[in-house]
PDB file with one MODEL, atoms N, CA, C and O in Angstrom:
MODEL        1
ATOM      1  N   MET A   1      -1.840  24.487  97.287  1.00  0.00           N
ATOM      2  CA  MET A   1      -1.370  22.715  97.553  1.00  0.00           C
ATOM      3  C   MET A   1      -0.407  22.775  96.705  1.00  0.00           C
ATOM      4  O   MET A   1      -0.189  23.871  96.188  1.00  0.00           O
ATOM      5  N   TYR A   2       0.501  21.516  96.301  1.00  0.00           N
ATOM      6  CA  TYR A   2       1.321  21.396  94.715  1.00  0.00           C
ATOM      7  C   TYR A   2       1.689  20.741  94.900  1.00  0.00           C
ATOM      8  O   TYR A   2       2.086  20.118  95.884  1.00  0.00           O
ATOM      9  N   SER A   3       1.646  20.678  93.508  1.00  0.00           N
ATOM     10  CA  SER A   3       1.801  19.038  92.831  1.00  0.00           C
ATOM     11  C   SER A   3       2.578  17.957  93.527  1.00  0.00           C
ATOM     12  O   SER A   3       3.192  18.106  94.584  1.00  0.00           O
ATOM     13  N   LYS A   4       2.465  16.620  92.674  1.00  0.00           N
ATOM     14  CA  LYS A   4       3.589  15.609  93.932  1.00  0.00           C
ATOM     15  C   LYS A   4       4.904  16.698  92.324  1.00  0.00           C
ATOM     16  O   LYS A   4       5.741  17.580  92.514  1.00  0.00           O
ATOM     17  N   ASN A   5       4.630  16.294  91.506  1.00  0.00           N
ATOM     18  CA  ASN A   5       6.273  17.194  90.232  1.00  0.00           C
ATOM     19  C   ASN A   5       6.543  17.842  91.295  1.00  0.00           C
ATOM     20  O   ASN A   5       7.191  17.161  92.089  1.00  0.00           O
ATOM     21  N   ASP A   6       6.316  18.869  91.637  1.00  0.00           N
ATOM     22  CA  ASP A   6       7.102  19.828  92.594  1.00  0.00           C
ATOM     23  C   ASP A   6       6.890  19.401  93.375  1.00  0.00           C
ATOM     24  O   ASP A   6       7.007  20.335  94.169  1.00  0.00           O
ATOM     25  N   ASP A   7       6.486  18.198  94.194  1.00  0.00           N
ATOM     26  CA  ASP A   7       7.566  17.942  95.698  1.00  0.00           C
ATOM     27  C   ASP A   7       8.916  17.206  95.168  1.00  0.00           C
ATOM     28  O   ASP A   7       9.991  17.478  95.703  1.00  0.00           O
ATOM     29  N   VAL A   8       8.807  15.943  93.736  1.00  0.00           N
ATOM     30  CA  VAL A   8       9.779  15.284  94.156  1.00  0.00           C
ATOM     31  C   VAL A   8      11.047  16.691  92.847  1.00  0.00           C
ATOM     32  O   VAL A   8      12.225  16.404  93.062  1.00  0.00           O
ATOM     33  N   LEU A   9      10.969  17.518  92.108  1.00  0.00           N
ATOM     34  CA  LEU A   9      12.012  18.348  92.346  1.00  0.00           C
ATOM     35  C   LEU A   9      12.687  18.417  92.758  1.00  0.00           C
ATOM     36  O   LEU A   9      13.898  18.245  92.620  1.00  0.00           O
ATOM     37  N   GLY A  10      11.138  19.105  94.319  1.00  0.00           N
ATOM     38  CA  GLY A  10      12.624  19.994  95.157  1.00  0.00           C
ATOM     39  C   GLY A  10      12.323  18.898  96.311  1.00  0.00           C
ATOM     40  O   GLY A  10      11.926  19.387  97.369  1.00  0.00           O
ATOM     41  N   ASN A  11      12.499  16.985  96.248  1.00  0.00           N
ATOM     42  CA  ASN A  11      13.612  15.994  96.058  1.00  0.00           C
ATOM     43  C   ASN A  11      14.893  15.616  95.928  1.00  0.00           C
ATOM     44  O   ASN A  11      15.911  15.164  96.453  1.00  0.00           O
ATOM     45  N   VAL A  12      14.361  16.010  94.996  1.00  0.00           N
ATOM     46  CA  VAL A  12      15.472  15.516  93.614  1.00  0.00           C
ATOM     47  C   VAL A  12      16.285  15.808  93.865  1.00  0.00           C
ATOM     48  O   VAL A  12      17.226  15.143  94.297  1.00  0.00           O
ATOM     49  N   ILE A  13      16.163  17.681  93.559  1.00  0.00           N
ATOM     50  CA  ILE A  13      17.669  18.193  93.145  1.00  0.00           C
ATOM     51  C   ILE A  13      18.513  18.998  94.370  1.00  0.00           C
ATOM     52  O   ILE A  13      19.667  19.426  94.392  1.00  0.00           O
ATOM     53  N   PRO A  14      17.460  19.015  95.356  1.00  0.00           N
ATOM     54  CA  PRO A  14      18.612  18.689  96.564  1.00  0.00           C
ATOM     55  C   PRO A  14      19.659  17.521  96.341  1.00  0.00           C
ATOM     56  O   PRO A  14      20.591  17.884  95.623  1.00  0.00           O
ATOM     57  N   SER A  15      19.737  16.232  96.769  1.00  0.00           N
ATOM     58  CA  SER A  15      20.080  15.433  96.682  1.00  0.00           C
ATOM     59  C   SER A  15      21.318  15.294  96.045  1.00  0.00           C
ATOM     60  O   SER A  15      22.466  15.103  96.445  1.00  0.00           O
ATOM     61  N   ILE A  16      20.470  15.529  94.284  1.00  0.00           N
ATOM     62  CA  ILE A  16      21.907  15.313  92.866  1.00  0.00           C
ATOM     63  C   ILE A  16      23.281  16.395  93.978  1.00  0.00           C
ATOM     64  O   ILE A  16      24.406  16.046  94.338  1.00  0.00           O
ATOM     65  N   GLY A  17      22.465  17.840  94.248  1.00  0.00           N
ATOM     66  CA  GLY A  17      23.497  18.640  94.933  1.00  0.00           C
ATOM     67  C   GLY A  17      25.002  17.713  95.897  1.00  0.00           C
ATOM     68  O   GLY A  17      26.229  17.810  95.883  1.00  0.00           O
ATOM     69  N   TYR A  18      23.931  16.823  96.664  1.00  0.00           N
ATOM     70  CA  TYR A  18      24.666  17.189  97.717  1.00  0.00           C
ATOM     71  C   TYR A  18      25.245  15.983  97.462  1.00  0.00           C
ATOM     72  O   TYR A  18      26.138  15.648  98.239  1.00  0.00           O
ATOM     73  N   VAL A  19      24.895  15.068  96.355  1.00  0.00           N
ATOM     74  CA  VAL A  19      26.539  13.871  95.519  1.00  0.00           C
ATOM     75  C   VAL A  19      27.138  14.832  94.954  1.00  0.00           C
ATOM     76  O   VAL A  19      28.148  15.053  95.622  1.00  0.00           O
ATOM     77  N   ILE A  20      27.069  15.628  93.966  1.00  0.00           N
ATOM     78  CA  ILE A  20      27.550  16.976  93.932  1.00  0.00           C
ATOM     79  C   ILE A  20      29.185  16.925  94.409  1.00  0.00           C
ATOM     80  O   ILE A  20      30.283  16.604  93.952  1.00  0.00           O
ATOM     81  N   ILE A  21      28.386  17.629  96.022  1.00  0.00           N
ATOM     82  CA  ILE A  21      29.412  17.896  96.503  1.00  0.00           C
ATOM     83  C   ILE A  21      30.207  17.096  97.019  1.00  0.00           C
ATOM     84  O   ILE A  21      31.269  17.633  97.334  1.00  0.00           O
ATOM     85  N   CYS A  22      30.119  15.722  97.301  1.00  0.00           N
ATOM     86  CA  CYS A  22      30.497  15.142  98.288  1.00  0.00           C
ATOM     87  C   CYS A  22      31.207  14.480  96.985  1.00  0.00           C
ATOM     88  O   CYS A  22      31.606  13.378  97.363  1.00  0.00           O
ATOM     89  N   LEU A  23      31.531  14.660  95.656  1.00  0.00           N
ATOM     90  CA  LEU A  23      31.845  13.378  94.910  1.00  0.00           C
ATOM     91  C   LEU A  23      34.035  14.677  95.252  1.00  0.00           C
ATOM     92  O   LEU A  23      35.196  14.422  95.571  1.00  0.00           O
ATOM     93  N   ILE A  24      32.925  16.280  94.751  1.00  0.00           N
ATOM     94  CA  ILE A  24      34.026  17.055  94.320  1.00  0.00           C
ATOM     95  C   ILE A  24      34.516  17.109  96.110  1.00  0.00           C
ATOM     96  O   ILE A  24      35.586  17.633  96.421  1.00  0.00           O
ATOM     97  N   LYS A  25      33.654  16.550  97.084  1.00  0.00           N
ATOM     98  CA  LYS A  25      35.290  16.684  98.512  1.00  0.00           C
ATOM     99  C   LYS A  25      35.951  16.028  98.653  1.00  0.00           C
ATOM    100  O   LYS A  25      36.991  16.306  99.250  1.00  0.00           O
ATOM    101  N   SER A  26      35.550  14.127  97.910  1.00  0.00           N
ATOM    102  CA  SER A  26      36.219  13.725  98.148  1.00  0.00           C
ATOM    103  C   SER A  26      37.055  13.354  96.825  1.00  0.00           C
ATOM    104  O   SER A  26      37.352  12.159  96.825  1.00  0.00           O
ATOM    105  N   LEU A  27      37.402  13.884  95.975  1.00  0.00           N
ATOM    106  CA  LEU A  27      37.923  14.410  94.666  1.00  0.00           C
ATOM    107  C   LEU A  27      39.405  15.895  95.546  1.00  0.00           C
ATOM    108  O   LEU A  27      40.614  16.027  95.354  1.00  0.00           O
ATOM    109  N   TYR A  28      38.855  16.320  96.041  1.00  0.00           N
ATOM    110  CA  TYR A  28      39.826  17.535  96.585  1.00  0.00           C
ATOM    111  C   TYR A  28      40.717  16.725  97.565  1.00  0.00           C
ATOM    112  O   TYR A  28      41.902  16.974  97.785  1.00  0.00           O
ATOM    113  N   MET A  29      39.686  15.301  98.362  1.00  0.00           N
ATOM    114  CA  MET A  29      40.632  14.706  99.021  1.00  0.00           C
ATOM    115  C   MET A  29      42.081  13.941  99.062  1.00  0.00           C
ATOM    116  O   MET A  29      43.140  13.911  99.689  1.00  0.00           O
ATOM    117  N   LYS A  30      41.154  13.135  97.578  1.00  0.00           N
ATOM    118  CA  LYS A  30      42.286  12.203  96.740  1.00  0.00           C
ATOM    119  C   LYS A  30      44.105  13.818  96.660  1.00  0.00           C
ATOM    120  O   LYS A  30      45.260  13.757  97.081  1.00  0.00           O
ATOM    121  N   LEU A  31      43.440  14.749  96.029  1.00  0.00           N
ATOM    122  CA  LEU A  31      44.233  14.939  95.235  1.00  0.00           C
ATOM    123  C   LEU A  31      45.896  16.003  96.621  1.00  0.00           C
ATOM    124  O   LEU A  31      47.099  16.230  96.501  1.00  0.00           O
ATOM    125  N   SER A  32      44.680  16.303  97.838  1.00  0.00           N
ATOM    126  CA  SER A  32      46.001  17.407  98.806  1.00  0.00           C
ATOM    127  C   SER A  32      46.492  15.307  99.462  1.00  0.00           C
ATOM    128  O   SER A  32      47.652  15.250  99.870  1.00  0.00           O
ATOM    129  N   ARG A  33      45.719  13.915  99.523  1.00  0.00           N
ATOM    130  CA  ARG A  33      46.686  13.035  99.875  1.00  0.00           C
ATOM    131  C   ARG A  33      47.538  13.038  98.441  1.00  0.00           C
ATOM    132  O   ARG A  33      48.604  12.470  98.679  1.00  0.00           O
ATOM    133  N   TYR A  34      47.490  13.418  97.173  1.00  0.00           N
ATOM    134  CA  TYR A  34      48.858  13.508  96.540  1.00  0.00           C
ATOM    135  C   TYR A  34      49.767  13.558  96.719  1.00  0.00           C
ATOM    136  O   TYR A  34      50.718  12.778  96.673  1.00  0.00           O
ATOM    137  N   LYS A  35      49.496  15.289  97.154  1.00  0.00           N
ATOM    138  CA  LYS A  35      49.984  16.814  97.234  1.00  0.00           C
ATOM    139  C   LYS A  35      51.278  16.155  98.586  1.00  0.00           C
ATOM    140  O   LYS A  35      52.494  16.285  98.730  1.00  0.00           O
ATOM    141  N   TRP A  36      50.099  15.390  99.407  1.00  0.00           N
ATOM    142  CA  TRP A  36      50.857  15.259 100.798  1.00  0.00           C
ATOM    143  C   TRP A  36      51.970  13.979 100.725  1.00  0.00           C
ATOM    144  O   TRP A  36      53.116  14.179 101.127  1.00  0.00           O
ATOM    145  N   ILE A  37      51.772  13.317 100.459  1.00  0.00           N
ATOM    146  CA  ILE A  37      52.622  11.934  99.174  1.00  0.00           C
ATOM    147  C   ILE A  37      53.840  12.658  98.744  1.00  0.00           C
ATOM    148  O   ILE A  37      55.024  12.407  98.969  1.00  0.00           O
ATOM    149  N   SER A  38      53.220  13.718  98.003  1.00  0.00           N
ATOM    150  CA  SER A  38      54.480  13.828  96.777  1.00  0.00           C
ATOM    151  C   SER A  38      54.982  15.020  97.751  1.00  0.00           C
ATOM    152  O   SER A  38      55.592  15.914  97.164  1.00  0.00           O
ATOM    153  N   ALA A  39      54.817  15.174  99.180  1.00  0.00           N
ATOM    154  CA  ALA A  39      55.317  16.395  99.949  1.00  0.00           C
ATOM    155  C   ALA A  39      56.106  15.906 101.091  1.00  0.00           C
ATOM    156  O   ALA A  39      56.532  16.736 101.895  1.00  0.00           O
ATOM    157  N   TYR A  40      56.377  14.523 101.274  1.00  0.00           N
ATOM    158  CA  TYR A  40      56.865  13.283 101.919  1.00  0.00           C
ATOM    159  C   TYR A  40      58.080  13.049 100.646  1.00  0.00           C
ATOM    160  O   TYR A  40      59.277  13.135 100.918  1.00  0.00           O
ATOM    161  N   CYS A  41      57.568  12.734  99.187  1.00  0.00           N
ATOM    162  CA  CYS A  41      58.623  12.209  98.565  1.00  0.00           C
ATOM    163  C   CYS A  41      60.188  12.788  98.810  1.00  0.00           C
ATOM    164  O   CYS A  41      61.136  12.275  98.216  1.00  0.00           O
TER     165      CYS A  41
ENDMDL
END
């Protein structure tokens, strides 16, 4: 058996990583959009 503390950490850490990945992806999309705009200009 494991403690609830370990379970909470096991659930929270992956979700934080998922949020960070989503933020990085959204930033990359914004940058690529600006590149597309500058390319069109």
